[in-house]
Amino acid sequence: MDVTFLGGPRPQRGVGVVAPFDFALDRELWRWVPDEVSLHLTRTPYVPVEVSLDLARLVSEHETLHDAVRTLTAIAPEVVAYACTSGSFVGGIAGERAMRCAMTQAGDLPSVTTSGALLEALAELDVRRVALVTPYTVSVTQALEEYVAEAGVAVTGCAYMGLTRHIWKVPYRDVAEMARRAVDGGAEALFISCTNLPTYDVIPQLEAELRIPVISANQVTMWAALRRLGTRAVGPYQALIDPAARQSGPVLPDVPALPALPEAQALPDVPGLPDEEQQQEGWT
């Protein structure tokens, strides 16, 4: 069969993505991407270090990011994103800016990071008071709180899971339960941290329930990267992305509310660090 009349595939615009070695949600990133854009992912080298702020620093070293961005330049993306929340906030605002500068110099193209995109999204939504949900341990969560506070945004409440492995396996109902714990009457938005935590489908449901914008690590990363291309991320019923949802609040189809966890499975308040068996991968 002669298919030459088809003329070949449609032209594509590229977004390069540098992800930590344990990133497991490639498919979720694609859900925010319009048809005319392709994602080109590369990962940082494996580092056999216990999950901690030290590991966040190691996978975010400028030399590591430089090498990762250089591998992407062969396919000529128009923008590159570092999809790691903790790795991009661990050095504070100055560290995040230096990280972007190093990436831009390596590839001679615009660069974004997850934590930089978070601050950009908060400014876009005019948010000065935010609640946080993280899957992290207490020390990593506190570093995120300090990063947000450094930007002049007050943290009104915070809930964390104390996990350091298999974060990509956390079900939506656990994310929803943590969101309910974190949000109080003073929060103007909720941020769900960690690019390894699934959030795409839970965002509109939580916005409808909590009546505030809900933003997540992967969402803001893709939103900020696609803005550099002059195009929009795809996210129905998500206030950051969907103008109709932002102006009038989310209007959802008739979908049952996400259930709360049964009493026997309720997540603990996690007063300190997790058990030793949790000190594994899965922390981005």
Rosetta silent file (secondary structure, phi, psi, omega in degrees, C-alpha in Angstrom):
SEQUENCE: MDVTFLGGPRPQRGVGVVAPFDFALDRELWRWVPDEVSLHLTRTPYVPVEVSLDLARLVSEHETLHDAVRTLTAIAPEVVAYACTSGSFVGGIAGERAMRCAMTQAGDLPSVTTSGALLEALAELDVRRVALVTPYTVSVTQALEEYVAEAGVAVTGCAYMGLTRHIWKVPYRDVAEMARRAVDGGAEALFISCTNLPTYDVIPQLEAELRIPVISANQVTMWAALRRLGTRAVGPYQALIDPAARQSGPVLPDVPALPALPEAQALPDVPGLPDEEQQQEGWT
SCORE:     score description
SCORE:     0.000 S_00000001
   1 L     0.000  130.345  179.750    0.000    0.000    0.000 S_00000001
   2 L   -83.153  117.982 -179.266    1.356    3.410   -0.991 S_00000001
   3 L  -113.950   14.723 -177.839    1.278    5.767    1.999 S_00000001
   4 H   -62.784  -22.471 -179.894    3.447    8.547    0.560 S_00000001
   5 H   -66.235  -18.153 -178.798    0.368   10.783    0.368 S_00000001
   6 H   -69.992  -25.750  175.127    0.444   11.001    4.179 S_00000001
   7 L    79.316    7.403  178.289    3.517   13.210    3.992 S_00000001
   8 L    90.652  174.051 -178.894    5.275   11.838    7.055 S_00000001
   9 L   -68.477  157.782  177.287    4.738   12.504   10.771 S_00000001
  10 L   -66.035  146.406  175.568    3.671   15.905   12.048 S_00000001
  11 L   -58.508  141.312 -178.785    6.494   18.251   13.081 S_00000001
  12 L  -120.067  146.375  172.957    7.305   17.906   16.769 S_00000001
  13 E  -106.060  141.324 -171.829    8.719   20.345   19.305 S_00000001
  14 E  -107.723  140.419  170.247   10.968   18.843   21.956 S_00000001
  15 E  -118.378  117.458  175.576   11.178   19.186   25.732 S_00000001
  16 E   -83.654  137.162 -178.754   14.244   17.618   27.291 S_00000001
  17 E  -127.051  122.542  171.835   13.729   16.192   30.773 S_00000001
  18 E   -99.097  121.746 -178.915   16.497   15.278   33.212 S_00000001
  19 E  -122.470  152.522  174.553   15.123   12.973   35.911 S_00000001
  20 L   -62.692  161.166 -174.861   16.775   11.265   38.898 S_00000001
  21 L   -59.543  -25.402 -175.902   17.786    7.649   38.451 S_00000001
  22 L   -98.785    9.075 -178.013   14.751    6.352   40.395 S_00000001
  23 L   -64.359  133.220 -173.303   12.086    8.339   38.531 S_00000001
  24 L  -126.641    7.567 -171.279    9.196    6.031   37.600 S_00000001
  25 L  -117.145   41.160  176.771    6.424    8.277   36.240 S_00000001
  26 H   -51.896  -43.350 -176.870    7.370    8.951   32.618 S_00000001
  27 H   -62.163  -37.556  179.574    3.809    8.162   31.607 S_00000001
  28 H   -65.901  -41.640  177.508    2.371   10.779   33.976 S_00000001
  29 H   -55.577  -42.624 -178.608    4.578   13.521   32.533 S_00000001
  30 H   -61.426  -26.178 -175.628    3.268   12.739   29.061 S_00000001
  31 H   -67.738  -22.148  177.693   -0.316   13.326   30.193 S_00000001
  32 L   -89.722   -1.767 -169.547    0.324   17.078   30.489 S_00000001
  33 L  -100.070  128.321  177.004    1.911   17.302   27.032 S_00000001
  34 L   -69.154  164.449 -172.234   -0.028   18.381   23.901 S_00000001
  35 L   -60.117  -30.538 -174.286    0.185   16.265   20.751 S_00000001
  36 L   -83.919    3.323 -177.737    2.675   18.510   18.960 S_00000001
  37 E  -117.767  137.878  174.950    5.287   18.195   21.726 S_00000001
  38 E  -113.163  144.743  173.476    7.597   15.265   22.457 S_00000001
  39 E   -98.553  137.635  176.884    9.391   14.543   25.718 S_00000001
  40 E  -123.530  106.201 -172.973   12.993   13.351   25.620 S_00000001
  41 E  -101.652  142.520  168.902   14.019   11.916   28.998 S_00000001
  42 E  -136.601  157.935 -176.323   17.399   11.077   30.426 S_00000001
  43 E  -120.521  151.358  175.665   18.306   10.017   33.956 S_00000001
  44 L   -72.843  156.898  178.748   21.116   10.860   36.328 S_00000001
  45 L   -63.848  149.874  177.005   23.557    8.047   37.211 S_00000001
  46 L   -62.928  136.181  177.602   22.665    5.751   40.090 S_00000001
  47 L  -123.126  116.195 -177.008   24.142    6.844   43.408 S_00000001
  48 L   -81.150   63.886 -178.408   24.359    4.161   46.158 S_00000001
  49 L  -125.778  143.360  178.303   23.700    6.569   49.021 S_00000001
  50 L   -56.640  138.051 -178.754   20.970    6.445   51.651 S_00000001
  51 L   -60.961  124.912 -174.371   18.034    8.648   50.697 S_00000001
  52 L  -172.763 -179.655  172.343   18.528   12.010   52.374 S_00000001
  53 H   -62.968  -31.435  177.365   19.269   15.644   51.705 S_00000001
  54 H   -62.166  -41.963  178.727   22.837   14.517   50.972 S_00000001
  55 H   -66.945  -38.655  176.550   21.589   12.323   48.137 S_00000001
  56 H   -56.878  -39.974  179.281   19.462   15.195   46.819 S_00000001
  57 H   -68.931  -40.057 -176.650   22.650   17.252   46.604 S_00000001
  58 H   -64.388  -44.967 -177.758   24.615   14.478   44.910 S_00000001
  59 H   -76.367   -6.978 -178.561   22.169   13.887   42.047 S_00000001
  60 L  -111.780   13.073  177.694   21.874   17.639   41.509 S_00000001
  61 L   -60.958  145.982 -175.758   25.554   18.497   41.218 S_00000001
  62 H   -59.380  -37.706  179.318   26.245   20.850   38.337 S_00000001
  63 H   -63.716  -40.421  178.020   28.572   18.388   36.645 S_00000001
  64 H   -62.956  -46.075  179.971   25.864   15.697   36.732 S_00000001
  65 H   -67.313  -38.208  178.316   23.259   18.054   35.279 S_00000001
  66 H   -58.269  -48.073 -178.705   25.730   19.349   32.694 S_00000001
  67 H   -64.648  -39.629 -179.372   26.385   15.828   31.396 S_00000001
  68 H   -65.499  -43.882  179.832   22.675   14.985   31.347 S_00000001
  69 H   -65.199  -38.729  179.573   21.750   18.119   29.420 S_00000001
  70 H   -61.590  -33.582  178.540   24.577   17.511   26.944 S_00000001
  71 H   -68.209  -23.393 -178.882   23.136   14.091   26.114 S_00000001
  72 H   -85.345  -20.650 -173.878   19.867   15.790   25.180 S_00000001
  73 H   -65.712  -23.587  179.988   21.340   18.413   22.863 S_00000001
  74 H   -61.877  -27.031 -179.587   21.799   15.869   20.048 S_00000001
  75 H  -103.430    9.955  169.218   18.003   15.796   19.598 S_00000001
  76 L    51.880   57.616  172.126   17.707   19.590   19.849 S_00000001
  77 L   -68.469  160.378  179.441   14.974   20.187   22.436 S_00000001
  78 L   -91.975  -14.786  179.018   13.761   23.778   22.770 S_00000001
  79 E  -155.422  152.816  176.930   13.777   23.722   26.576 S_00000001
  80 E  -126.902  140.280 -178.812   15.148   21.403   29.261 S_00000001
  81 E  -123.595  137.225  171.966   13.561   20.631   32.635 S_00000001
  82 E   -97.039  107.838 -173.895   15.084   19.097   35.750 S_00000001
  83 L   -92.267   75.720  177.390   12.239   16.991   37.140 S_00000001
  84 L  -155.630  119.390 -177.472   13.238   16.663   40.772 S_00000001
  85 H   -74.666  -59.374 -175.615   11.694   18.626   43.621 S_00000001
  86 H   -63.365  -37.354  179.131   14.071   17.941   46.505 S_00000001
  87 H   -64.626  -24.470 -178.370   17.126   18.070   44.256 S_00000001
  88 H  -101.194   -9.885  173.367   16.171   21.553   43.100 S_00000001
  89 H  -105.441   -8.220 -173.053   15.184   23.060   46.464 S_00000001
  90 L   -62.407  -26.636  179.260   18.008   21.579   48.572 S_00000001
  91 L   -99.002   13.279 -178.435   20.274   24.556   47.866 S_00000001
  92 H    72.962 -172.302 -177.011   17.631   27.207   48.465 S_00000001
  93 H   -64.374  -41.667  178.843   16.627   29.856   45.959 S_00000001
  94 H   -63.426  -40.401  178.486   20.218   30.743   45.089 S_00000001
  95 H   -64.549  -38.320  178.573   21.040   27.077   44.530 S_00000001
  96 H   -65.617  -41.683  179.085   18.038   26.621   42.239 S_00000001
  97 H   -64.757  -41.195  178.722   19.031   29.630   40.159 S_00000001
  98 H   -64.009  -36.130  178.628   22.611   28.387   39.873 S_00000001
  99 H   -63.228  -46.469  178.527   21.286   24.997   38.786 S_00000001
 100 H   -62.813  -40.186  179.142   19.247   26.541   35.988 S_00000001
 101 H   -61.534  -43.100  179.599   22.216   28.629   34.914 S_00000001
 102 H   -64.309  -40.126  178.881   24.429   25.524   34.704 S_00000001
 103 H   -66.181  -42.363 -179.913   21.811   23.673   32.641 S_00000001
 104 H   -64.238  -40.876  178.671   21.356   26.596   30.268 S_00000001
 105 H   -65.439  -35.131 -178.950   25.103   26.897   29.756 S_00000001
 106 H   -68.679  -36.397 -175.048   25.389   23.172   29.049 S_00000001
 107 H  -114.722   -3.807 -177.881   22.710   23.154   26.366 S_00000001
 108 L    52.601   48.622 -179.571   22.442   26.800   25.291 S_00000001
 109 L  -154.031  159.631 -179.886   18.680   26.642   25.792 S_00000001
 110 L   -59.659  147.560 -178.265   16.091   27.746   28.382 S_00000001
 111 E  -133.728  147.441  173.789   15.975   25.638   31.558 S_00000001
 112 E  -135.580  157.768  171.607   13.477   25.064   34.349 S_00000001
 113 E  -126.143  162.605 -179.661   13.491   23.037   37.549 S_00000001
 114 H   -60.524  -45.782 -177.330   10.596   21.635   39.530 S_00000001
 115 H   -71.872  -34.600  173.508   11.180   23.893   42.527 S_00000001
 116 H   -65.178  -40.054  177.848   11.695   26.963   40.381 S_00000001
 117 H   -64.752  -33.670  176.251    8.468   26.086   38.551 S_00000001
 118 H   -58.362  -49.660 -179.304    6.704   25.818   41.922 S_00000001
 119 H   -64.789  -35.684  177.504    7.533   29.432   42.768 S_00000001
 120 H   -63.883  -41.462 -179.847    6.534   30.485   39.258 S_00000001
 121 H   -68.410  -40.695  177.905    3.172   28.749   39.646 S_00000001
 122 H   -61.462  -39.500  177.595    2.526   30.302   43.073 S_00000001
 123 H   -67.136  -40.767  179.100    3.192   33.733   41.565 S_00000001
 124 H   -60.088  -37.794 -178.995    0.915   32.971   38.602 S_00000001
 125 L   -89.779    0.303 -179.328   -1.900   32.069   41.003 S_00000001
 126 L    56.722   46.934 -177.803   -1.082   35.020   43.310 S_00000001
 127 L   -99.238  128.338  176.326   -0.661   32.661   46.261 S_00000001
 128 L  -118.062   -6.409  179.843    1.015   33.909   49.445 S_00000001
 129 E  -136.726  118.739 -173.165   -0.201   31.167   51.811 S_00000001
 130 E  -131.181  145.601  170.592    0.248   27.523   50.850 S_00000001
 131 E  -100.674  149.958 -175.432   -0.283   24.100   52.403 S_00000001
 132 E  -122.149  141.017  168.789    2.188   21.313   51.640 S_00000001
 133 E  -125.537  129.611  177.334    1.903   17.553   51.182 S_00000001
 134 E  -136.201  154.602  171.757    5.080   15.496   50.820 S_00000001
 135 L   -90.840    2.293 -168.303    5.991   11.808   50.860 S_00000001
 136 L   -77.204  175.030  167.302    9.354   12.741   52.440 S_00000001
 137 L   -76.271  172.252 -175.848   10.952   12.316   55.829 S_00000001
 138 H   -62.668  -40.116 -176.255   10.797   15.183   58.288 S_00000001
 139 H   -66.765  -41.121  179.260   14.203   16.632   57.365 S_00000001
 140 H   -70.081  -38.420  177.248   13.484   16.806   53.638 S_00000001
 141 H   -62.231  -42.417  178.957   10.018   18.219   54.315 S_00000001
 142 H   -62.970  -35.473  177.449   11.487   20.925   56.520 S_00000001
 143 H   -64.832  -36.957  175.780   13.893   21.876   53.733 S_00000001
 144 H   -65.431  -43.595  178.024   10.923   22.377   51.411 S_00000001
 145 H   -58.056  -42.454 -179.715    9.189   24.547   54.011 S_00000001
 146 H   -65.948  -38.012  179.121   12.332   26.677   54.304 S_00000001
 147 H   -64.130  -46.318  179.631   12.578   27.043   50.521 S_00000001
 148 H   -64.118  -42.466  179.507    8.979   28.228   50.220 S_00000001
 149 H   -63.923  -36.683  177.960    9.381   30.593   53.169 S_00000001
 150 H   -60.106  -29.613  178.658   12.546   32.040   51.607 S_00000001
 151 L   -82.214    0.380  178.349   10.382   33.022   48.627 S_00000001
 152 L    86.311   17.183  178.975    8.068   34.948   50.945 S_00000001
 153 L  -107.099  127.038 -179.049    5.234   32.411   50.916 S_00000001
 154 E   -80.309  137.414  174.816    3.802   31.346   54.286 S_00000001
 155 E   -93.504  115.130 -175.825    3.266   27.639   54.939 S_00000001
 156 E   -88.844  -20.609 -179.412   -0.121   27.277   56.654 S_00000001
 157 E  -171.472  155.655 -176.254   -0.035   23.520   57.152 S_00000001
 158 E  -150.710  138.201  173.634    1.988   20.476   56.212 S_00000001
 159 E  -132.528  135.979 -179.163    1.491   16.700   56.087 S_00000001
 160 E  -135.887  156.242 -172.719    4.214   14.205   55.223 S_00000001
 161 L   -98.462  -20.192 -178.742    4.380   10.434   54.793 S_00000001
 162 L    73.298   23.590 -177.720    7.920    9.655   55.938 S_00000001
 163 L   -95.158  149.284  173.365    8.592    7.467   52.881 S_00000001
 164 L  -137.453   15.681  175.065   11.890    6.992   51.097 S_00000001
 165 L  -153.120  152.331  175.014   11.086    4.147   48.717 S_00000001
 166 L    54.749   36.282 -178.996    8.412    3.116   46.228 S_00000001
 167 H   -64.030  -32.389 -179.509    6.800    6.543   46.316 S_00000001
 168 H   -65.207  -11.973  179.466    5.419    6.012   42.805 S_00000001
 169 H   -92.902   -2.348 -179.234    3.235    3.227   44.244 S_00000001
 170 L   -65.058  126.766 -179.067    1.357    5.515   46.669 S_00000001
 171 L   -76.453  159.615 -179.322   -2.382    5.362   45.766 S_00000001
 172 H   -58.342  -35.378 -176.474   -4.493    8.438   45.149 S_00000001
 173 H   -64.794  -31.539  176.390   -6.554    7.888   48.278 S_00000001
 174 H   -69.598  -39.896  177.242   -3.418    8.287   50.423 S_00000001
 175 H   -62.348  -43.664 -179.932   -2.555   11.518   48.629 S_00000001
 176 H   -63.373  -40.696  179.526   -6.109   12.779   49.195 S_00000001
 177 H   -63.164  -42.801  178.509   -5.996   11.888   52.876 S_00000001
 178 H   -65.968  -36.440  178.145   -2.740   13.782   53.358 S_00000001
 179 H   -62.194  -43.218  179.227   -4.164   16.772   51.500 S_00000001
 180 H   -62.446  -34.872 -179.737   -7.130   16.915   53.868 S_00000001
 181 H   -71.668  -33.991 -173.381   -4.757   16.863   56.837 S_00000001
 182 H   -79.746  -33.761 -170.576   -2.548   19.643   55.474 S_00000001
 183 L   -84.568  133.524  170.890   -5.158   22.186   54.397 S_00000001
 184 L  -126.308 -174.547 -174.512   -6.744   24.604   56.821 S_00000001
 185 L   -65.344  -17.471 -176.237   -8.866   27.691   56.341 S_00000001
 186 L   -91.488   -9.736 -176.464   -5.899   29.957   55.696 S_00000001
 187 L   -75.599  134.886  176.130   -4.359   28.139   52.733 S_00000001
 188 L   -95.243  -13.551  178.562   -4.778   29.766   49.320 S_00000001
 189 E  -163.452  164.644  176.110   -3.398   26.720   47.492 S_00000001
 190 E  -123.328  131.532  173.890   -2.028   23.231   48.100 S_00000001
 191 E  -111.579  126.916  176.689    1.270   21.958   46.719 S_00000001
 192 E  -103.372  111.888 -172.361    1.843   18.202   46.459 S_00000001
 193 L   -87.809  162.472  174.142    5.586   17.639   46.297 S_00000001
 194 L    93.575  116.052  178.313    7.744   14.919   44.685 S_00000001
 195 L   -70.988  -11.564  176.858    7.891   14.105   40.989 S_00000001
 196 L   -92.970    6.358 -179.385    7.698   10.406   41.897 S_00000001
 197 L  -103.611  119.224 -178.940    4.263   10.850   43.511 S_00000001
 198 L   -65.178  132.643 -177.061    1.280   10.256   41.143 S_00000001
 199 L  -142.206  -14.195 -168.267   -1.080   13.249   41.092 S_00000001
 200 L   -51.807  -51.779 -174.225   -2.614   13.859   37.653 S_00000001
 201 L   -77.485  -22.451 -176.232   -6.070   12.395   38.302 S_00000001
 202 H   -83.069  -19.514 -175.482   -6.364   13.486   41.921 S_00000001
 203 H   -58.981  -54.128 -177.239   -5.832   17.213   41.258 S_00000001
 204 H   -63.730  -35.446  179.230   -9.324   18.119   39.946 S_00000001
 205 H   -64.821  -43.155  179.321  -11.066   16.053   42.633 S_00000001
 206 H   -67.778  -37.616  177.067   -9.097   17.764   45.405 S_00000001
 207 H   -62.772  -39.266  178.443   -9.712   21.208   43.907 S_00000001
 208 H   -66.512  -37.395 -177.511  -13.449   20.507   43.888 S_00000001
 209 H   -77.722  -44.411 -173.577  -13.346   19.284   47.479 S_00000001
 210 H   -89.347  -18.386  178.407  -10.947   21.837   48.986 S_00000001
 211 L    63.168   32.446  173.160  -12.052   24.803   46.846 S_00000001
 212 L  -140.141  159.257  174.665   -8.483   26.039   46.310 S_00000001
 213 L   -61.370  139.925  175.910   -5.945   25.479   43.514 S_00000001
 214 E  -120.256  121.677  179.927   -4.022   22.237   43.863 S_00000001
 215 E  -122.126  152.440 -177.355   -0.637   22.054   42.165 S_00000001
 216 E  -133.155  167.256 -174.526    1.841   19.203   42.023 S_00000001
 217 H   -60.023  -51.495 -179.457    5.509   18.669   41.233 S_00000001
 218 H   -66.803  -37.005 -179.802    5.069   17.071   37.812 S_00000001
 219 H   -61.490  -51.103 -176.791    2.287   19.476   36.885 S_00000001
 220 H   -67.617  -31.843  178.076    4.278   22.650   37.559 S_00000001
 221 H   -62.363  -49.888 -179.905    7.355   21.199   35.837 S_00000001
 222 H   -68.305  -39.631  178.793    5.495   20.500   32.605 S_00000001
 223 H   -59.157  -46.764 -178.171    3.496   23.735   32.841 S_00000001
 224 H   -69.022  -41.111  179.793    6.647   25.846   33.182 S_00000001
 225 H   -64.068  -44.311 -178.130    8.566   24.000   30.456 S_00000001
 226 H   -69.505  -28.950  174.356    5.707   24.259   27.969 S_00000001
 227 H   -59.401  -37.008  179.420    5.311   27.956   28.735 S_00000001
 228 H   -64.273  -22.640  177.304    8.832   28.428   27.380 S_00000001
 229 L   -89.235   -5.417 -176.553    7.565   26.996   24.100 S_00000001
 230 L    76.618   22.899  178.744    4.608   29.363   24.050 S_00000001
 231 L  -127.851  172.652 -174.400    2.164   26.503   24.417 S_00000001
 232 L  -110.473  146.185  171.628   -0.079   25.178   27.181 S_00000001
 233 L   -70.662  159.543 -179.733   -0.002   22.015   29.231 S_00000001
 234 L  -102.499  113.941 -178.231   -3.017   19.692   29.006 S_00000001
 235 L  -159.413   77.882 -179.243   -4.876   19.431   32.308 S_00000001
 236 L   -57.324  138.347  177.771   -8.684   19.562   32.301 S_00000001
 237 L    64.380   26.056  176.795  -10.231   20.870   35.533 S_00000001
 238 L  -115.489  119.452 -170.281   -6.827   21.956   36.882 S_00000001
 239 L   -58.890  -37.043 -179.262   -6.762   25.587   37.993 S_00000001
 240 L   -63.608  -32.661 -169.789   -3.128   26.216   37.047 S_00000001
 241 L  -106.950  -35.787 -173.861   -3.701   25.032   33.494 S_00000001
 242 L  -100.426  108.831 -178.176   -7.408   25.382   32.720 S_00000001
 243 H   -56.677  -35.181 -179.932   -8.593   29.040   32.678 S_00000001
 244 H   -65.007  -39.722  179.223  -12.204   27.970   33.181 S_00000001
 245 H   -67.912  -34.875 -178.329  -11.312   26.073   36.350 S_00000001
 246 H   -71.913  -37.188 -174.853   -9.327   29.034   37.655 S_00000001
 247 H   -78.754  -37.463 -172.785  -12.053   31.604   37.046 S_00000001
 248 H  -122.851    5.837 -176.105  -15.098   29.740   38.279 S_00000001
 249 L    84.344  155.176 -176.772  -13.740   26.818   40.262 S_00000001
 250 L   -65.323  136.272  176.086  -13.581   23.265   38.970 S_00000001
 251 L  -116.715  102.289 -172.349  -16.707   21.894   37.343 S_00000001
 252 L  -100.720  153.634  169.225  -16.406   18.136   37.446 S_00000001
 253 L   -64.368  169.428 -176.012  -18.525   15.361   36.034 S_00000001
 254 L   -74.529   89.445 -178.738  -20.547   13.365   38.534 S_00000001
 255 L  -119.085  133.930  178.785  -17.728   11.327   40.069 S_00000001
 256 L   -58.300  145.333  178.948  -17.862    9.880   43.594 S_00000001
 257 L   -65.412  149.416  176.169  -15.594   11.634   46.073 S_00000001
 258 L   -64.523  129.588 -176.885  -12.323    9.970   46.934 S_00000001
 259 L   -73.383  151.137  171.604  -12.895    7.971   50.114 S_00000001
 260 L   -73.270  157.359  177.776  -11.011    8.609   53.310 S_00000001
 261 L   -64.441  139.885  171.875   -8.738    5.849   54.494 S_00000001
 262 L   -57.342  153.079 -175.433  -10.413    3.231   56.693 S_00000001
 263 H   -55.468  -38.405 -176.475   -9.523    3.690   60.345 S_00000001
 264 H   -69.266  -20.913 -177.103   -7.325    0.616   60.381 S_00000001
 265 H  -108.684    9.147 -175.890   -5.264    1.987   57.466 S_00000001
 266 L   -60.284  138.911 -179.050   -5.045    5.611   58.523 S_00000001
 267 L   -73.037  139.469  178.166   -1.633    7.113   58.021 S_00000001
 268 L   -72.503  165.589  178.804    0.247    8.031   61.224 S_00000001
 269 L   -75.989   -9.209  176.186    1.328   11.570   61.941 S_00000001
 270 L    52.975   77.402 -176.927    4.942   10.409   61.622 S_00000001
 271 L   -68.261  -21.160 -177.640    6.593   12.252   64.509 S_00000001
 272 L  -148.089 -151.643 -178.443   10.104   11.537   63.299 S_00000001
 273 L   -71.984  155.689 -178.324   12.165    9.668   60.739 S_00000001
 274 L   -75.031  171.793  178.761   10.818    6.460   59.131 S_00000001
 275 L   -64.050  160.237 -176.421   11.911    2.939   59.971 S_00000001
 276 H   -60.908  -33.876 -176.831   15.225    1.724   58.616 S_00000001
 277 H   -68.438  -13.120  177.960   13.592   -0.553   56.069 S_00000001
 278 H   -86.441   -9.263 -175.462   12.107    2.524   54.400 S_00000001
 279 L   -78.765   76.165 -179.381   15.527    4.056   53.740 S_00000001
 280 L  -135.037 -158.989 -177.088   15.583    3.126   50.075 S_00000001
 281 L   -79.785  170.521  173.659   15.008    4.767   46.695 S_00000001
 282 L   104.834   59.416 -167.798   12.030    6.838   45.585 S_00000001
 283 L  -134.272    5.065 -167.895   12.440   10.369   46.906 S_00000001
 284 L   -62.984    0.000    0.000   12.390   12.863   43.999 S_00000001
